[in-house]
Amino acid sequence: MWYKNVLETIGNTPLVQINKITKELPCTVLAKIETTNPGNSIKDRMALKMIEDAEREGKLKPGYTIIEGTSGNTGMGLAIAAVIKGYRCIFTTTDKQSKEKVDALKAFGAEVIVCPTDVDPEDPRSYYSVSSRLEREIPNSWKPNQYDNLSNSKAHYEQTGPEIWEQTEGKITHLVVGVGTGGTICGTGKYLKEKNPNIKVLGIDTYGSVFKKYKETGIFDKNEIYPYITEGIGEDFLPQNVDFNIIDHFEKVTDRDAAIMTRRIPREEGIFVGNSAGSAMAGLLQMRHMFKEGDVVVVIFHDHGTRYLGKMFNDDWMRDRGFLVNDSPKAQDLIEGHKHLKLVTANAHDIVHDVVAKMRKYDISQIPVIDSTGAFVGSLNDSQVYSKLIEQPELKTAKVEAVMQAPFPFVHPESPIEDVSKLITKDNNAVLMKTLIGDIHIITKQDVIDALA
Ligand SMILES: Cc1ncc(COP(=O)(O)O)c(C=O)c1O
């Protein structure tokens, strides 16, 4: 048995139990992992549905151009379907989206226009406005408009909802979903509530988005809107696919908590998923008081982790935003400034004044001493050598072994800075560290100060 084309492989994604992250929770938590779709996201489902509904309604015809504002995943679904069905694609997206997402769209032959994030949707530069203008200007073009096109939620009503119902054998009690266009949560939630009206549908929102306040007060509050980092979730307007009657509760998750949880999912569950999965999982834990023993909570993991390698899965990106949980540097971070330099050593049989000259030449205040076998047998530091030379000038011509101190202790590359700094004292100015490839480096008091400053 084989599929006639890749579009036939969309859907029927696995439902996998989450074990470690949720171990304190009384309920069963199951993740619907949408990364096995050909575009590696849930959006393949609605992209194909929007295209096929438009074809049926005569809005999309052979040779047409598909134009859409998309954060990436919908574009990917549209681009794949367009390849198979022979349409041209132009996408507008924002400069907030991962570069990986933009490049992935281009891989399928789509043209991508990157627009500024921090402008109102009505601003002519916004990715919504640019895609609408292109649709007006380019003949024979069609804009799916995933926000207001109800084929979006219908795809989930027809596929995602029934799959979850069958996979849980009707046992699902709660559905947890990140809300962007609202298609996933409202389509899936509508189907499930028709099957069992007691099922609770819980939406994940971001700080900087309007959904939660609107649900709770009926007020569309522009003051709630500000730029945020989380991708795929939250909006600054109300898409028609969001049916507030289907969503029982919105839970807001911070960018930081979402990013930290995004990193935990592959590490603790072996599931490589994106930022909105992290946000949904973090929100699920925030709502733990809503779940009891016997409950079956299904959370949707929208897309794949590879799209976030330059962001949440990149230590520098996380550190720059203050998102790294254990932010304190390790021994291996302390050698960054000089890791390309070879360790300067003295030999136990060298003459003291030669070594002092060497230390001056390299502008170093301490030096490890090795014996003829290369073993670290001692150390010298400038203040100790100078005070000895003042007391006994004749030591200038003595061998190093006559004046050296104890060797510098070794630390592991992963040792935290606190452990390293404890070893650096008045009598012991440095430690040594052997890298995993066998190079030896020195860490001095100055390296510790630089890292803390
Ligand atoms: C990664 C990701 N997560 C979550 C969502 C939200 O899904 P929906 O638009 O169906 O509400 C999207 C949609 O843009 C997405 O791309």
XYZ file of C-alpha atoms and ligand atoms in Angstrom:
469
model
C 0.000 0.000 0.000
C 1.331 3.453 -0.854
C 0.102 7.027 -0.897
C -0.526 8.654 -4.283
C 1.121 11.875 -3.147
C 2.402 13.434 0.052
C -0.894 15.219 0.784
C -2.463 11.862 1.566
C -0.049 11.483 4.490
C -1.517 14.457 6.362
C -3.208 13.628 9.679
C -3.522 10.466 11.785
C -0.782 11.809 14.021
C 0.299 9.903 17.151
C -1.031 10.519 20.656
C 1.788 9.967 23.149
C 1.707 9.944 26.942
C 3.770 12.594 28.727
C 5.452 11.022 31.731
C 8.263 12.966 33.408
C 7.196 16.602 33.067
C 3.739 15.778 34.415
C 4.753 13.279 37.104
C 3.349 15.458 39.924
C -0.077 15.668 38.242
C -2.903 13.312 39.255
C -4.221 12.933 35.665
C -3.023 11.274 32.462
C -1.533 13.760 29.986
C -1.414 12.825 26.306
C 0.260 14.899 23.581
C -1.073 14.968 20.030
C 2.204 15.225 18.147
C 1.587 17.025 14.869
C 5.193 16.928 13.676
C 4.609 13.783 11.623
C 2.611 15.771 9.060
C 4.646 16.356 5.860
C 5.196 20.050 6.696
C 6.015 19.071 10.296
C 3.071 20.999 11.698
C -0.653 20.758 12.338
C -1.202 23.529 9.800
C -0.935 21.077 6.872
C -4.448 19.951 7.760
C -6.126 23.344 7.452
C -3.962 24.541 4.548
C -5.139 21.663 2.358
C -8.732 22.072 3.537
C -8.733 25.818 2.719
C -7.314 25.088 -0.757
C -9.739 22.282 -1.541
C -12.761 24.249 -0.296
C -11.672 27.250 -2.424
C -11.233 24.995 -5.460
C -14.739 23.610 -4.932
C -16.167 27.105 -4.557
C -14.367 28.249 -7.757
C -12.236 30.831 -5.881
C -8.991 29.052 -6.723
C -8.327 27.856 -10.270
C -5.364 26.254 -12.079
C -2.490 28.724 -12.576
C -3.568 30.995 -9.704
C -1.226 32.544 -7.133
C -1.852 31.861 -3.425
C -1.010 34.888 -1.240
C -1.083 34.642 2.546
C 0.224 36.308 5.666
C 1.667 33.442 7.701
C 4.009 32.867 10.612
C 5.448 29.960 8.674
C 3.567 26.780 9.378
C 0.448 27.614 7.388
C 2.728 28.761 4.593
C 4.463 25.403 4.682
C 1.165 23.536 4.410
C 0.010 25.799 1.572
C 3.388 25.519 -0.196
C 3.324 21.719 -0.095
C -0.223 21.579 -1.437
C 0.692 24.192 -4.082
C 3.617 22.049 -5.286
C 1.348 19.042 -5.753
C -1.521 21.045 -7.263
C 0.536 23.491 -9.364
C -0.050 26.919 -7.757
C 2.446 29.756 -7.202
C 2.821 30.964 -3.570
C 3.743 34.373 -2.149
C 3.879 34.659 1.640
C 4.247 37.664 3.902
C 5.636 37.018 7.337
C 7.103 39.043 10.224
C 10.693 39.676 11.209
C 9.904 37.939 14.528
C 9.694 34.525 12.890
C 12.664 32.166 12.941
C 14.882 32.422 9.865
C 14.546 28.642 9.646
C 10.802 29.001 9.024
C 11.352 31.494 6.180
C 14.034 29.341 4.578
C 11.816 26.266 4.836
C 9.080 28.049 2.848
C 11.606 28.984 0.182
C 12.684 25.313 0.008
C 9.251 24.569 -1.486
C 9.655 27.311 -4.094
C 7.523 29.913 -2.298
C 8.367 33.625 -2.424
C 8.573 35.171 1.061
C 8.274 38.855 2.022
C 9.408 39.659 5.578
C 7.476 42.572 7.191
C 8.004 44.428 10.523
C 6.378 42.884 13.645
C 5.883 45.980 15.761
C 3.219 47.735 13.676
C -0.598 47.678 13.906
C -2.404 45.141 11.705
C -3.931 48.123 9.813
C -0.496 49.668 9.138
C 0.309 49.396 5.392
C 3.634 47.737 6.308
C 2.033 44.956 8.404
C 2.126 41.450 7.044
C -1.670 41.418 6.947
C -1.816 44.657 4.877
C 0.965 43.675 2.500
C -0.673 40.349 1.668
C -4.052 42.066 1.104
C -2.439 44.655 -1.196
C -0.638 41.948 -3.194
C -3.918 40.072 -3.584
C -5.500 43.220 -5.057
C -2.561 43.919 -7.341
C -1.755 40.424 -8.641
C -4.338 39.093 -11.119
C -5.700 35.583 -10.559
C -4.617 35.478 -6.960
C -6.388 34.072 -3.929
C -5.804 34.879 -0.251
C -6.875 32.007 2.019
C -6.968 34.353 5.089
C -6.442 31.667 7.688
C -7.760 33.969 10.441
C -11.270 34.399 9.109
C -11.545 31.433 6.718
C -13.719 28.916 8.557
C -12.333 26.030 6.481
C -9.477 26.346 8.993
C -11.473 25.277 12.048
C -13.528 22.894 9.903
C -10.357 20.907 9.091
C -9.926 20.267 12.818
C -13.626 19.552 13.298
C -13.358 16.896 10.592
C -9.938 15.426 11.447
C -8.189 16.447 14.674
C -11.305 16.159 16.861
C -12.368 12.692 15.630
C -8.770 11.404 15.834
C -8.467 12.468 19.485
C -11.897 11.043 20.331
C -10.989 7.685 18.811
C -7.419 7.597 20.166
C -8.637 8.235 23.722
C -11.633 5.934 23.218
C -13.825 8.818 24.300
C -11.981 9.202 27.618
C -10.676 12.738 27.034
C -11.786 15.185 29.758
C -9.708 18.302 28.913
C -8.217 19.717 25.717
C -5.276 22.149 26.046
C -4.333 24.116 22.917
C -2.313 27.208 22.049
C -4.547 29.730 20.312
C -3.453 31.730 17.269
C -6.060 31.830 14.505
C -8.248 29.731 16.827
C -8.761 27.089 14.140
C -7.176 24.220 16.036
C -8.855 24.771 19.385
C -12.297 25.695 18.097
C -12.592 23.024 15.398
C -11.238 20.264 17.635
C -13.104 21.561 20.695
C -16.428 21.840 18.855
C -16.258 18.210 17.721
C -15.258 16.942 21.143
C -17.938 18.973 22.963
C -20.555 17.575 20.593
C -19.385 14.105 21.601
C -19.252 14.973 25.304
C -20.349 18.448 26.500
C -18.467 17.959 29.791
C -15.085 18.146 28.073
C -13.275 21.337 29.094
C -11.537 23.263 26.326
C -8.596 25.291 27.678
C -6.842 27.860 25.498
C -3.251 28.970 25.942
C -2.665 32.693 25.436
C 0.430 34.898 25.709
C 1.117 38.131 27.591
C 0.758 40.802 24.898
C -2.348 39.193 23.343
C -6.017 40.171 23.627
C -7.741 36.788 23.985
C -7.918 36.166 27.737
C -9.209 39.600 28.711
C -11.745 39.540 25.888
C -13.048 36.133 27.024
C -13.295 37.218 30.666
C -14.659 40.762 30.277
C -15.910 41.108 26.696
C -13.533 44.068 26.358
C -11.126 44.313 23.441
C -8.354 46.115 25.305
C -5.665 47.663 23.101
C -3.558 48.177 26.239
C -3.150 44.402 26.439
C -1.220 44.467 23.155
C 2.568 44.615 23.142
C 5.342 42.708 21.375
C 6.168 39.266 22.719
C 8.486 36.426 21.838
C 6.310 33.286 21.900
C 5.572 32.090 18.377
C 2.240 30.903 16.976
C 0.112 31.888 19.991
C -1.862 35.041 20.802
C -3.169 37.808 18.536
C -3.682 41.560 18.495
C -7.131 41.224 16.909
C -10.029 38.769 17.051
C -9.921 36.213 14.209
C -13.279 34.771 13.135
C -11.955 31.265 13.769
C -11.885 32.003 17.506
C -15.307 31.007 18.839
C -15.210 32.179 22.451
C -18.216 29.978 23.319
C -16.161 26.847 22.735
C -13.181 27.915 24.850
C -13.916 27.551 28.582
C -10.811 29.285 29.908
C -7.674 31.056 28.696
C -4.375 30.625 30.527
C -1.591 33.130 29.836
C 2.001 31.885 29.765
C 5.094 34.112 29.846
C 7.690 34.063 27.062
C 10.241 32.846 29.590
C 8.188 29.940 30.925
C 7.252 28.929 27.361
C 10.891 29.006 26.219
C 12.143 27.024 29.231
C 9.449 24.376 28.801
C 10.142 24.174 25.048
C 13.660 23.008 25.949
C 12.451 20.519 28.558
C 10.150 18.563 26.234
C 12.874 16.965 24.046
C 15.182 16.502 27.056
C 12.632 14.852 29.313
C 10.178 13.252 26.909
C 12.305 12.721 23.776
C 9.787 14.671 21.698
C 11.254 17.436 19.517
C 8.588 20.126 19.279
C 8.346 23.882 18.947
C 7.701 26.914 21.094
C 3.904 26.712 21.213
C 4.152 23.157 22.558
C 6.348 24.554 25.344
C 3.817 27.283 26.022
C 0.922 24.790 26.060
C 2.781 22.416 28.383
C 3.760 25.263 30.736
C 0.130 26.455 30.742
C -1.077 22.931 31.451
C 1.143 22.797 34.548
C -0.134 26.250 35.644
C -3.683 24.826 35.462
C -2.844 21.696 37.489
C -5.494 22.564 40.118
C -8.158 21.951 37.452
C -7.212 18.287 36.956
C -8.008 15.331 39.173
C -7.243 11.631 39.220
C -8.767 9.779 36.292
C -8.817 12.849 34.040
C -7.383 12.473 30.540
C -5.854 15.737 29.387
C -4.888 16.058 25.729
C -2.410 18.787 24.755
C -1.616 19.653 21.154
C 2.003 19.991 20.048
C 1.683 22.113 16.919
C 5.071 21.989 15.227
C 8.643 20.678 15.126
C 11.634 21.793 17.190
C 13.996 22.165 14.219
C 12.321 25.484 13.417
C 13.563 26.883 16.736
C 17.208 25.758 16.663
C 18.339 29.367 16.346
C 16.049 30.472 19.169
C 14.808 28.478 22.174
C 17.297 25.663 21.485
C 20.224 28.085 21.232
C 21.991 28.839 24.546
C 23.195 32.292 23.464
C 19.697 33.306 22.348
C 18.272 32.094 25.667
C 21.032 33.758 27.706
C 20.610 37.102 25.885
C 16.983 37.159 27.051
C 17.751 35.990 30.593
C 15.846 32.746 29.943
C 18.565 30.236 30.874
C 17.544 28.517 34.100
C 21.080 27.885 35.286
C 22.593 31.080 34.073
C 25.797 30.948 36.111
C 28.878 30.206 33.992
C 30.780 26.931 34.168
C 34.549 26.408 34.149
C 34.510 25.888 30.375
C 32.840 29.300 29.911
C 35.630 31.021 31.861
C 38.314 30.199 29.284
C 36.368 31.696 26.353
C 38.735 34.696 26.049
C 41.898 32.606 25.756
C 40.837 29.113 24.750
C 42.697 29.478 21.432
C 45.996 30.029 23.278
C 48.373 27.221 24.243
C 49.034 26.869 27.963
C 52.372 28.458 28.981
C 54.284 26.297 31.467
C 57.609 26.325 33.270
C 59.813 23.299 33.840
C 60.833 22.315 37.362
C 64.470 22.380 36.199
C 64.268 25.830 34.591
C 66.174 28.673 36.228
C 64.018 31.088 38.211
C 65.098 34.285 36.422
C 64.394 32.679 33.001
C 60.903 31.820 34.134
C 60.343 35.316 35.532
C 61.392 36.662 32.109
C 58.985 34.262 30.443
C 56.122 35.400 32.694
C 56.906 39.038 31.815
C 57.067 38.203 28.107
C 53.617 36.591 28.165
C 52.294 39.137 30.671
C 51.118 36.414 33.064
C 51.052 36.497 36.860
C 51.085 32.757 37.490
C 52.450 29.727 35.710
C 52.044 25.957 36.177
C 55.237 23.958 36.606
C 55.725 20.575 34.919
C 58.399 17.914 35.269
C 60.209 16.108 32.471
C 57.247 13.712 32.036
C 54.799 16.599 31.593
C 53.139 16.028 34.968
C 52.006 19.131 36.850
C 54.272 19.256 39.891
C 54.058 22.859 41.075
C 53.179 26.468 40.369
C 54.625 29.930 40.569
C 52.915 33.244 41.070
C 54.618 36.598 40.657
C 54.012 38.112 44.103
C 55.299 34.993 45.871
C 58.373 34.777 43.604
C 59.169 38.481 44.056
C 58.895 38.350 47.837
C 61.193 35.304 47.911
C 63.704 37.069 45.635
C 63.698 40.145 47.856
C 64.492 37.990 50.875
C 67.030 35.795 49.045
C 68.297 37.428 45.803
C 70.544 34.388 45.154
C 67.426 32.308 44.367
C 67.409 34.072 40.969
C 69.768 31.431 39.677
C 68.150 28.516 41.530
C 65.948 25.944 39.876
C 62.212 26.551 39.854
C 61.610 23.487 42.022
C 63.381 25.318 44.868
C 60.823 28.105 45.028
C 57.643 26.630 43.533
C 54.356 26.146 45.385
C 51.842 23.335 45.185
C 50.427 22.571 41.727
C 47.168 24.265 40.702
C 44.160 22.018 41.320
C 42.176 20.665 38.367
C 38.458 21.377 37.844
C 35.976 19.690 35.522
C 34.791 21.730 32.477
C 31.234 21.549 33.854
C 32.187 22.819 37.344
C 30.086 25.856 38.292
C 31.852 29.187 38.765
C 31.095 29.059 42.500
C 33.216 25.895 42.868
C 36.003 27.365 40.748
C 36.137 30.593 42.740
C 36.316 28.711 46.058
C 39.561 27.100 44.875
C 41.150 30.414 43.881
C 42.640 31.878 47.073
C 45.446 34.194 48.162
C 47.859 31.260 48.082
C 46.444 29.584 45.000
C 45.803 32.028 42.170
C 44.543 29.662 39.515
C 43.042 26.300 38.625
C 43.588 24.059 35.625
C 40.919 22.534 33.417
C 41.251 19.689 30.905
C 38.803 20.013 28.021
C 36.957 17.010 26.647
C 39.439 16.881 23.748
C 42.386 16.831 26.163
C 43.693 20.434 25.977
C 44.680 21.964 29.291
C 43.778 25.569 30.131
C 44.382 27.818 33.099
C 41.588 29.717 34.855
C 42.791 32.716 36.877
C 41.171 35.030 39.394
C 40.879 37.565 36.569
C 38.838 35.097 34.448
C 36.402 34.636 37.356
C 36.130 38.396 37.909
C 35.542 38.976 34.175
C 32.737 36.407 34.137
C 31.020 37.924 37.174
C 31.465 41.570 36.169
C 3.534 26.811 16.042
C 2.095 27.169 16.152
N 1.481 26.922 17.299
C 0.203 27.243 17.502
C -0.555 27.854 16.527
C -1.980 28.206 16.806
O -2.873 27.405 16.079
P -4.217 28.006 15.537
O -3.844 29.049 14.499
O -4.947 26.878 14.929
O -4.947 28.658 16.662
C 0.062 28.123 15.302
C -0.680 28.811 14.247
O -0.311 29.842 13.749
C 1.418 27.766 15.099
O 2.044 28.005 13.948
